[in-house]
XYZ file of C-alpha atoms in Angstrom:
448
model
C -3.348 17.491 25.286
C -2.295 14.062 27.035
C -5.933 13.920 28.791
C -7.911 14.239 25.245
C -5.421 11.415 23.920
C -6.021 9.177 26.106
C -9.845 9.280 24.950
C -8.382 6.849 22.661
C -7.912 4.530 24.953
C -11.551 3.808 25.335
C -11.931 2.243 21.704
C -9.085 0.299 22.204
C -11.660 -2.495 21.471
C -12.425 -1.263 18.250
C -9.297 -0.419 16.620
C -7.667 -4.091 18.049
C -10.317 -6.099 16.312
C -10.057 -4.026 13.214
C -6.353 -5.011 13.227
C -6.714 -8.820 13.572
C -10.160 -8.607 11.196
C -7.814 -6.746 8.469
C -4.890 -9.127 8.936
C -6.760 -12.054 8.120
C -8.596 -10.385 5.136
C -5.859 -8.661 2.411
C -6.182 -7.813 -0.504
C -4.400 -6.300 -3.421
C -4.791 -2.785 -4.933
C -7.816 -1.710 -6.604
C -9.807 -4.768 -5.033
C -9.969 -4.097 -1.624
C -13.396 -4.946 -1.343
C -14.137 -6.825 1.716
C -11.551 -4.310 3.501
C -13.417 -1.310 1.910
C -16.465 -2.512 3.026
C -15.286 -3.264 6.494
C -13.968 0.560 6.912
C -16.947 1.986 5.594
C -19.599 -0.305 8.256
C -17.360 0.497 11.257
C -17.512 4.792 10.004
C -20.692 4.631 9.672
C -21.574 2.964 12.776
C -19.602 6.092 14.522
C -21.788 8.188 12.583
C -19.772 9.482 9.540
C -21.668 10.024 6.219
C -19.404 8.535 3.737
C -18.863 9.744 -0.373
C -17.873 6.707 -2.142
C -15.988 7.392 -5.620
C -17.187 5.805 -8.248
C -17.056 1.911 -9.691
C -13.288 1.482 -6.895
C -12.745 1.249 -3.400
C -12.014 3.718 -1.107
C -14.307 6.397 0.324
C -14.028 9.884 2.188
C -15.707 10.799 5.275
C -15.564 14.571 7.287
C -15.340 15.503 10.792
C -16.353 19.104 10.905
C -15.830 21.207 13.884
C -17.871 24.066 12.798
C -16.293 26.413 13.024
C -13.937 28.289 10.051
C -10.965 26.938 9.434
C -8.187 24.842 7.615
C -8.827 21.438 6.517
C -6.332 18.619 7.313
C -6.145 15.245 5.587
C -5.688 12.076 7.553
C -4.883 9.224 5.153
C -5.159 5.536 5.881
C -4.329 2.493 2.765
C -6.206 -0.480 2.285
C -4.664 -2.925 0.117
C -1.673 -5.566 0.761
C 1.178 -7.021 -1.054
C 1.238 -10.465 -2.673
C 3.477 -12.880 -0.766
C 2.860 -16.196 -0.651
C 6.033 -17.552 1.436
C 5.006 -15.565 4.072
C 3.130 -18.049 6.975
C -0.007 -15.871 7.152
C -0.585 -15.048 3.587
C -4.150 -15.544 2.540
C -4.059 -19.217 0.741
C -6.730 -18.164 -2.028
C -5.641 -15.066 -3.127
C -1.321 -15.468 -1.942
C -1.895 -11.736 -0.102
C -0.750 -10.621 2.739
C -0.427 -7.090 5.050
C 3.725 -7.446 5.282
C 3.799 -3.345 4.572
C 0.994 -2.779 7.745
C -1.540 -0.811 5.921
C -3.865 -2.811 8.509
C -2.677 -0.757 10.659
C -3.365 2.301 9.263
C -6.741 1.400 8.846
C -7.166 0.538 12.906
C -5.654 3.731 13.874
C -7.744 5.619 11.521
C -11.103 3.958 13.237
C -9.647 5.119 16.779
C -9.432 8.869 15.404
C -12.928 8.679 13.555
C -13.909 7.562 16.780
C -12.084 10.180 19.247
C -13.490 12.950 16.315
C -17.236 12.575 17.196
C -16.372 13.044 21.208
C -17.669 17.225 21.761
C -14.961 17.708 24.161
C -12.274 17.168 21.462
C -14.447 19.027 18.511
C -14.410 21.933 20.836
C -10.604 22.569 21.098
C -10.611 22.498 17.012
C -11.538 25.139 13.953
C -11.877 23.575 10.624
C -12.773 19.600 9.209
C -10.414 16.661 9.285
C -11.108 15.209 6.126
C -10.502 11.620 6.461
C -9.275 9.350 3.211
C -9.369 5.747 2.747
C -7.594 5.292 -0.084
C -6.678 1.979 -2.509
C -3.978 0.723 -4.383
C -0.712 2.215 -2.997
C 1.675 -0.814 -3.504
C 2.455 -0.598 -7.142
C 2.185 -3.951 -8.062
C -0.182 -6.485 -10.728
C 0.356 -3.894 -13.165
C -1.314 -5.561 -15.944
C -4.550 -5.550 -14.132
C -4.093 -2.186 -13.366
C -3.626 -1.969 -17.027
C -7.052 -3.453 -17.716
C -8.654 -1.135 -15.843
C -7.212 1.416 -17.092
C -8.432 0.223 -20.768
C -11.964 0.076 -19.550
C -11.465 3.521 -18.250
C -12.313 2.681 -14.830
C -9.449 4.125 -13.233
C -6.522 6.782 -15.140
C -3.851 5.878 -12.724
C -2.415 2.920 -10.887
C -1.752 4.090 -7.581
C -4.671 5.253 -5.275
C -3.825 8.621 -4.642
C -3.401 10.507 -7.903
C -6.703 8.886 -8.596
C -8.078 10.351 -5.739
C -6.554 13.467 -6.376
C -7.726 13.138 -9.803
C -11.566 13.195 -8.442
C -11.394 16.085 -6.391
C -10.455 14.829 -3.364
C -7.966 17.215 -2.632
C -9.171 20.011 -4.025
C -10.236 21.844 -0.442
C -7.183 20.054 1.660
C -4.554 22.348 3.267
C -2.637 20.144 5.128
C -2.392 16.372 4.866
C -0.328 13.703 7.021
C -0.117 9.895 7.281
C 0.821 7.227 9.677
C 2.977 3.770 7.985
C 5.110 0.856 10.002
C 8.215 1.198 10.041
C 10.477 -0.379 7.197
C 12.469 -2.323 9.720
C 12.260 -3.758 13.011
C 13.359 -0.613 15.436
C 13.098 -0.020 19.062
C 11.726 3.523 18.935
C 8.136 3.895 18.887
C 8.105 6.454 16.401
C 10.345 7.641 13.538
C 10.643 11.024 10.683
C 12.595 10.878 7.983
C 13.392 12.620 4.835
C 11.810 11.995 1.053
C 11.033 8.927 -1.473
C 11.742 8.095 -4.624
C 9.612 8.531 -7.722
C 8.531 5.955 -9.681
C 7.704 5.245 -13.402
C 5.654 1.440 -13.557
C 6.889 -0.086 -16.826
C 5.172 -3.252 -18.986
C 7.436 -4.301 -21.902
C 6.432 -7.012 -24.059
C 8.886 -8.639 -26.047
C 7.335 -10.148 -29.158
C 9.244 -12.604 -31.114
C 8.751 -15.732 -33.311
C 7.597 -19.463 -32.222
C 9.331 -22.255 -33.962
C 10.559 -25.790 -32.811
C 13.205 -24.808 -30.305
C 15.039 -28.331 -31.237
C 14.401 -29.488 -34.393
C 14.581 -25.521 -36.154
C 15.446 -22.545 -33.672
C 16.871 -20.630 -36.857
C 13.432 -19.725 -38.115
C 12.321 -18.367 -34.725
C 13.067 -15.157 -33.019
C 13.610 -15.851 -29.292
C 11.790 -13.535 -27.188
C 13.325 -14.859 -24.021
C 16.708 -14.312 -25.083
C 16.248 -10.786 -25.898
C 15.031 -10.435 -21.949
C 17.873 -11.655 -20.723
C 19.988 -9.260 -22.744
C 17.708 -6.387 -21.925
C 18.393 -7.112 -18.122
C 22.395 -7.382 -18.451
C 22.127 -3.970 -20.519
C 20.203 -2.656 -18.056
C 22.440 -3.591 -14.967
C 25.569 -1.639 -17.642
C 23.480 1.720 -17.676
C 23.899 1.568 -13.436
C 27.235 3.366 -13.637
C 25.681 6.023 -15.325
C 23.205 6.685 -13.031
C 23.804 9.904 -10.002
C 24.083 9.036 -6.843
C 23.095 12.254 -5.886
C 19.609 11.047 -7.670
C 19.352 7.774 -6.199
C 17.769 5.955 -8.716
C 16.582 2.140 -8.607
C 15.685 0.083 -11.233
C 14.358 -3.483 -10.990
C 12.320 -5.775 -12.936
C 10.289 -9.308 -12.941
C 9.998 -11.557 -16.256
C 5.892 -12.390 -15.615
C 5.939 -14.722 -18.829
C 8.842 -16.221 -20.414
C 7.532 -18.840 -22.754
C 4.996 -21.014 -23.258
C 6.396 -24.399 -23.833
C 10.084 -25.435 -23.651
C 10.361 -27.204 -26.690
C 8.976 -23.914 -28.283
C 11.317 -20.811 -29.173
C 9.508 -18.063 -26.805
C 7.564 -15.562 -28.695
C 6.223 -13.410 -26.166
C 7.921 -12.331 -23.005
C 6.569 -10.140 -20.313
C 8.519 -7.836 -18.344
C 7.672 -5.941 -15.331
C 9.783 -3.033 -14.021
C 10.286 0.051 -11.905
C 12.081 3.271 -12.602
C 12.836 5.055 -9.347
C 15.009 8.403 -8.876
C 14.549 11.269 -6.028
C 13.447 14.188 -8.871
C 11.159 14.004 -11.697
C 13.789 15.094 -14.475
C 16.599 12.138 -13.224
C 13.199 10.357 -13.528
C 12.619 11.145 -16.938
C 15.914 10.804 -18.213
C 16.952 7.343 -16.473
C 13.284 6.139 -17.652
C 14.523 7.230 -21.782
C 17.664 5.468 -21.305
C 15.790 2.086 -19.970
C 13.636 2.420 -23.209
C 16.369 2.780 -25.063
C 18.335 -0.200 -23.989
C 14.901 -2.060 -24.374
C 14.337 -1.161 -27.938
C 17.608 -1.878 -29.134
C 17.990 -5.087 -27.318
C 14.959 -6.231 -29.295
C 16.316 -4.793 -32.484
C 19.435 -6.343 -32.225
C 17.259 -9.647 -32.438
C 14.880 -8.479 -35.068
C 12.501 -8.529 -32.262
C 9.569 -5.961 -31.700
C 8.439 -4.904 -28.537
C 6.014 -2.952 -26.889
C 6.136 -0.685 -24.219
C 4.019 0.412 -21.592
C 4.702 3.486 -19.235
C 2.432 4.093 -16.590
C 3.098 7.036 -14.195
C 3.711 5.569 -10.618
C 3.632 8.113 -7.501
C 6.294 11.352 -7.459
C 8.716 11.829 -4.965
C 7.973 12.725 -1.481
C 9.205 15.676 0.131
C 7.850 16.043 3.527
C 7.296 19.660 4.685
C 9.911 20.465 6.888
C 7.317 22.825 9.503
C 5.004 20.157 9.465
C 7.937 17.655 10.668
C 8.904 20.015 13.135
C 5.305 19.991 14.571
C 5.185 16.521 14.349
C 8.395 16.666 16.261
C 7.647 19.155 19.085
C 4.185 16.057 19.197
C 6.461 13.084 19.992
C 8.833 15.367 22.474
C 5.315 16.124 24.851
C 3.671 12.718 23.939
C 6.550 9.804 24.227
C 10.052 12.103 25.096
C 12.847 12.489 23.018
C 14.678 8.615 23.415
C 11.230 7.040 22.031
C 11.746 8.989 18.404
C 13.974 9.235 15.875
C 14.071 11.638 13.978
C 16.726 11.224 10.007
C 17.526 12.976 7.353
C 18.236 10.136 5.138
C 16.541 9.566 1.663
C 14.679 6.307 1.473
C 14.645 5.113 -1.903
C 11.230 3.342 -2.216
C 8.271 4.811 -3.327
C 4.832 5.572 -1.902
C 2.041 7.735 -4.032
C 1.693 10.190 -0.468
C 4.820 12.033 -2.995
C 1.808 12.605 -5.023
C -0.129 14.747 -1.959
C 3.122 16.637 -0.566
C 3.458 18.441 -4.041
C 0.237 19.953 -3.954
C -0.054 20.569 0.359
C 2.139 20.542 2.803
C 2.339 16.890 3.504
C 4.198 14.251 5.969
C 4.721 10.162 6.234
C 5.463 9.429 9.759
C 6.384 6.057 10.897
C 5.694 3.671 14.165
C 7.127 1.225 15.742
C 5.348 -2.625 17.066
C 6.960 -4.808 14.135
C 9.262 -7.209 13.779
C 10.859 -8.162 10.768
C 11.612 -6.077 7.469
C 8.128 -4.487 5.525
C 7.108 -6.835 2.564
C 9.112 -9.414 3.978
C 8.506 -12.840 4.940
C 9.128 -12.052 8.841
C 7.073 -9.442 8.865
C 4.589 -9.397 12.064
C 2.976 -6.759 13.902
C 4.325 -7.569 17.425
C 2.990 -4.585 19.313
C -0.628 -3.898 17.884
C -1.841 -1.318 20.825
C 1.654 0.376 19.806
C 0.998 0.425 16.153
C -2.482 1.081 16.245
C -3.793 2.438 19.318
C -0.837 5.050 19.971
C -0.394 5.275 16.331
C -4.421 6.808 16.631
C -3.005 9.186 19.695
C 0.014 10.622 17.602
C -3.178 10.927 14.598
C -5.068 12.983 17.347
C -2.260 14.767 18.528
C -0.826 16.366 15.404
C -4.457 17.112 14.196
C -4.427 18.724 17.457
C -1.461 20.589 16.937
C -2.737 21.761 13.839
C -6.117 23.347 14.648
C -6.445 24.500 17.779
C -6.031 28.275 18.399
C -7.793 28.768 15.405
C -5.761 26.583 13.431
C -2.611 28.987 13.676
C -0.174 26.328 13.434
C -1.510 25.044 10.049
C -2.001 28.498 8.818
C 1.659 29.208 9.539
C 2.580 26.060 7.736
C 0.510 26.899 4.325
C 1.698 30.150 4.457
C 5.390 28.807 4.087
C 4.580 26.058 1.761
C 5.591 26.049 -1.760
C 3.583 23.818 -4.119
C 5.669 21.903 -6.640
C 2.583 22.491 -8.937
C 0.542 25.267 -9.445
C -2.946 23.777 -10.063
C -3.998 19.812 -10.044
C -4.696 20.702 -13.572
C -0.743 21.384 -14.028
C -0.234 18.122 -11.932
C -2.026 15.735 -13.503
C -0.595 17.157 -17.288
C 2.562 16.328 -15.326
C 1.798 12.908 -14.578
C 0.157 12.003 -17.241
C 3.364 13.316 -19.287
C 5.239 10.087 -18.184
C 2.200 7.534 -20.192
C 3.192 5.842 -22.788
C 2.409 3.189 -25.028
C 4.039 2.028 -28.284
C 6.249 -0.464 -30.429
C 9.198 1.079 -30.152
C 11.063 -0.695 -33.061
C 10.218 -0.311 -36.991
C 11.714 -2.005 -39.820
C 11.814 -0.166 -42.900
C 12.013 -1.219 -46.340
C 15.067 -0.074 -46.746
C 16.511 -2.270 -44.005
C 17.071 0.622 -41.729
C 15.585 0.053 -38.424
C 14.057 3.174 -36.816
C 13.540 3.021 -32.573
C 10.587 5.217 -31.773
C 10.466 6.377 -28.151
């Protein structure tokens, strides 16, 4: 095992410049296109035949041993978060990599790489399936919206897309490889599940009039966003902690001029909890406070649901492999690993209900992820053995005629039991509506 990963070692080269070439060029979800393209020039220069999905970025490309076996995913994220305090942040566009999905993108080119050497092809059964996917940080929602209207994409987050178009429709196992959250002085870290989200647009839509000279006659949009907010902090004591559930929002437009009573706000929000029913029932109280907020003011508003990513529960064998990896490759004091529930969200929830699934993390940052001190300090950690622990677990998982990933599926329960009972699932949580009708009688009616 150690001998084959330090094959990686010899495209050290190659996954170091992709780091520094991807750190200077981010880009937000769904238009990773100079990223995309990048990716795609360096696979194919290894040799990989590449299926692009259609009209977004993103592609697939196989390594196939030959010989019968299971297929394990490899997943790597291209786009960035938008931060423009942070000292690197791209000055056109505000982005910047503060989450690291740079470096998945270098370690991914150092397995591609290692996966086309014979002596490494030979040890295997079965294809690594390799997945470059977009759009994981759930953010510019209302251009994810418009996309959505144009019926270029059904979903905001990379993955379920993906998943959507058939990508994982022959996958058995699937893993990941993310920077840690937090500055830590282990090189490696596994931890326990993520939240579930639900991405929310509400539009508050009240009535302009001279905010001086006759506020009366206007319906102030901008103070029924404020109240929606405080009501929503109230509902926290209601909330489980046994369901850790988040909820946070942005006002993206309050007003137009300030001499003007505002008659459209925008609000942005997130609806996080560990399960999809606390999901579902935090996400109808939030709607509820909304609507009557606005109905309190004889606003209207409308609101927007869009399903986010589900909650990640990593397989528990596959962890343990992972595990029995890091013990061989770096000894127990260079791992961690927890069994605490992180309550962020990342659309790899959407993979582990379908296949056994895991999001390990690595060390070689300072600073906290989406943060303004966030740095990759230690790129050949992050990237280079970041590609080794890739190798190793896909390693792990097919040789010996892939009987450590057959034992896994065979122990794996599915949360779903088709895609086609998954995606009726997700696509459960879409909404869009005025929530708020005024009858004739003067009764006001909320419709959720």
């Amino acid at each position: 095992m150690k001998e084959l990963l330090k094959i990686v070692d010899e495209y050290s080269d190659l996954i170091l410049s992709a780091e520094k070439y991807l750190w200077k060029n981010p880009e937000s979800g769904y238009k990773e296109f100079k990223t995309s393209k990048y990716m795609a020039e360096e696979m194919q220069k290894l040799g990989y035949e590449l299926d692009f999905p259609k009209d977004i970025t993103g592609f697939c490309a196989i390594a196939d041993t030959g010989r019968v076996g299971p297929t394990v995913l490899v997943l790597a994220e291209l786009d960035s978060l938008i931060n423009d305090k942070h000292p690197d942040c791209d000055k056109e566009t505000k982005c910047v990599h503060n989450c690291g999905h740079h470096v998945q993108c270098a370690a991914m080119l150092g397995l591609a790489a290692v996966l086309k050497r014979k002596e490494v092809l030979d040890r295997l059964c079965g294809k690594i399936k390799l997945l470059v996917v977009p759009s994981e940080e759930g953010i510019e929602v209302e251009y994810r919206k418009s996309l959505i209207e144009k019926g270029v994409i059904e979903f905001t987050s990379g993955k379920p897309e993906f998943i959507k178009r058939g990508y994982l429709n022959d996958v058995d196992v699937a893993f990941m490889l993310h920077v840690m959250m937090t500055s830590d002085e282990k090189k490696f870290k596994l931890s326990s599940g993520h939240n579930g989200v639900v991405r929310k647009s509400t539009k508050i839509m009240g009535k302009a009039a001279h905010a001086g000279a006759n506020p009366h006659d206007g319906i102030n949009a901008l103070n029924v966003a404020n109240l929606t907010l405080l009501a929503i902090n109230s509902l926290r004591e209601t909330f489980r902690e046994k369901d850790y559930v988040r909820v946070h929002s942005i006002i993206t437009k309050g007003g137009s001029a300030v001499n003007a009573v505002p008659d459209e706000v925008t609000i942005e929000s997130y609806v996080r909890a560990s399960n999809p029913s606390a999901l579902k029932e935090v996400n109808k109280k939030v709607n509820q406070t909304i609507s009557a907020c606005a109905a309190a003011f004889g606003a209207n508003v409308e609101i927007t649901d869009l399903a986010g990513s589900e909650a990640l529960i990593p397989d528990q064998n596959l962890t343990d492999l992972a595990e029995e990896l890091l013990i061989e490759y770096v000894g127990k004091d260079e791992y961690q690993r927890t069994y605490d529930w992180v309550a962020s969200s990342t659309d790899m929830g959407d993979v582990s209900t379908l296949v056994p699934s895991l999001h390990a993390y690595v060390g070689g940052t300072k600073g906290s992820a989406h943060g303004i001190d966030f740095l990759v300090t230690d790129p050949y950690l992050a990237c280079v053995e970041g590609a080794k622990f890739e190798l190793g677990l896909v390693i792990k998982l097919l040789e010996n005629d892939g009987e450590k990933a057959k034992q896994i599926m065979a122990n794996f329960k599915p949360s779903f039991n088709s895609i086609e009972e998954y995606l009726e699932h997700k696509r459960s949580f879409n909404i869009k509506r005025q929530t708020v009708k005024y009858n004739k009688d003067g009764t006001i009616t909320l419709d959720l």
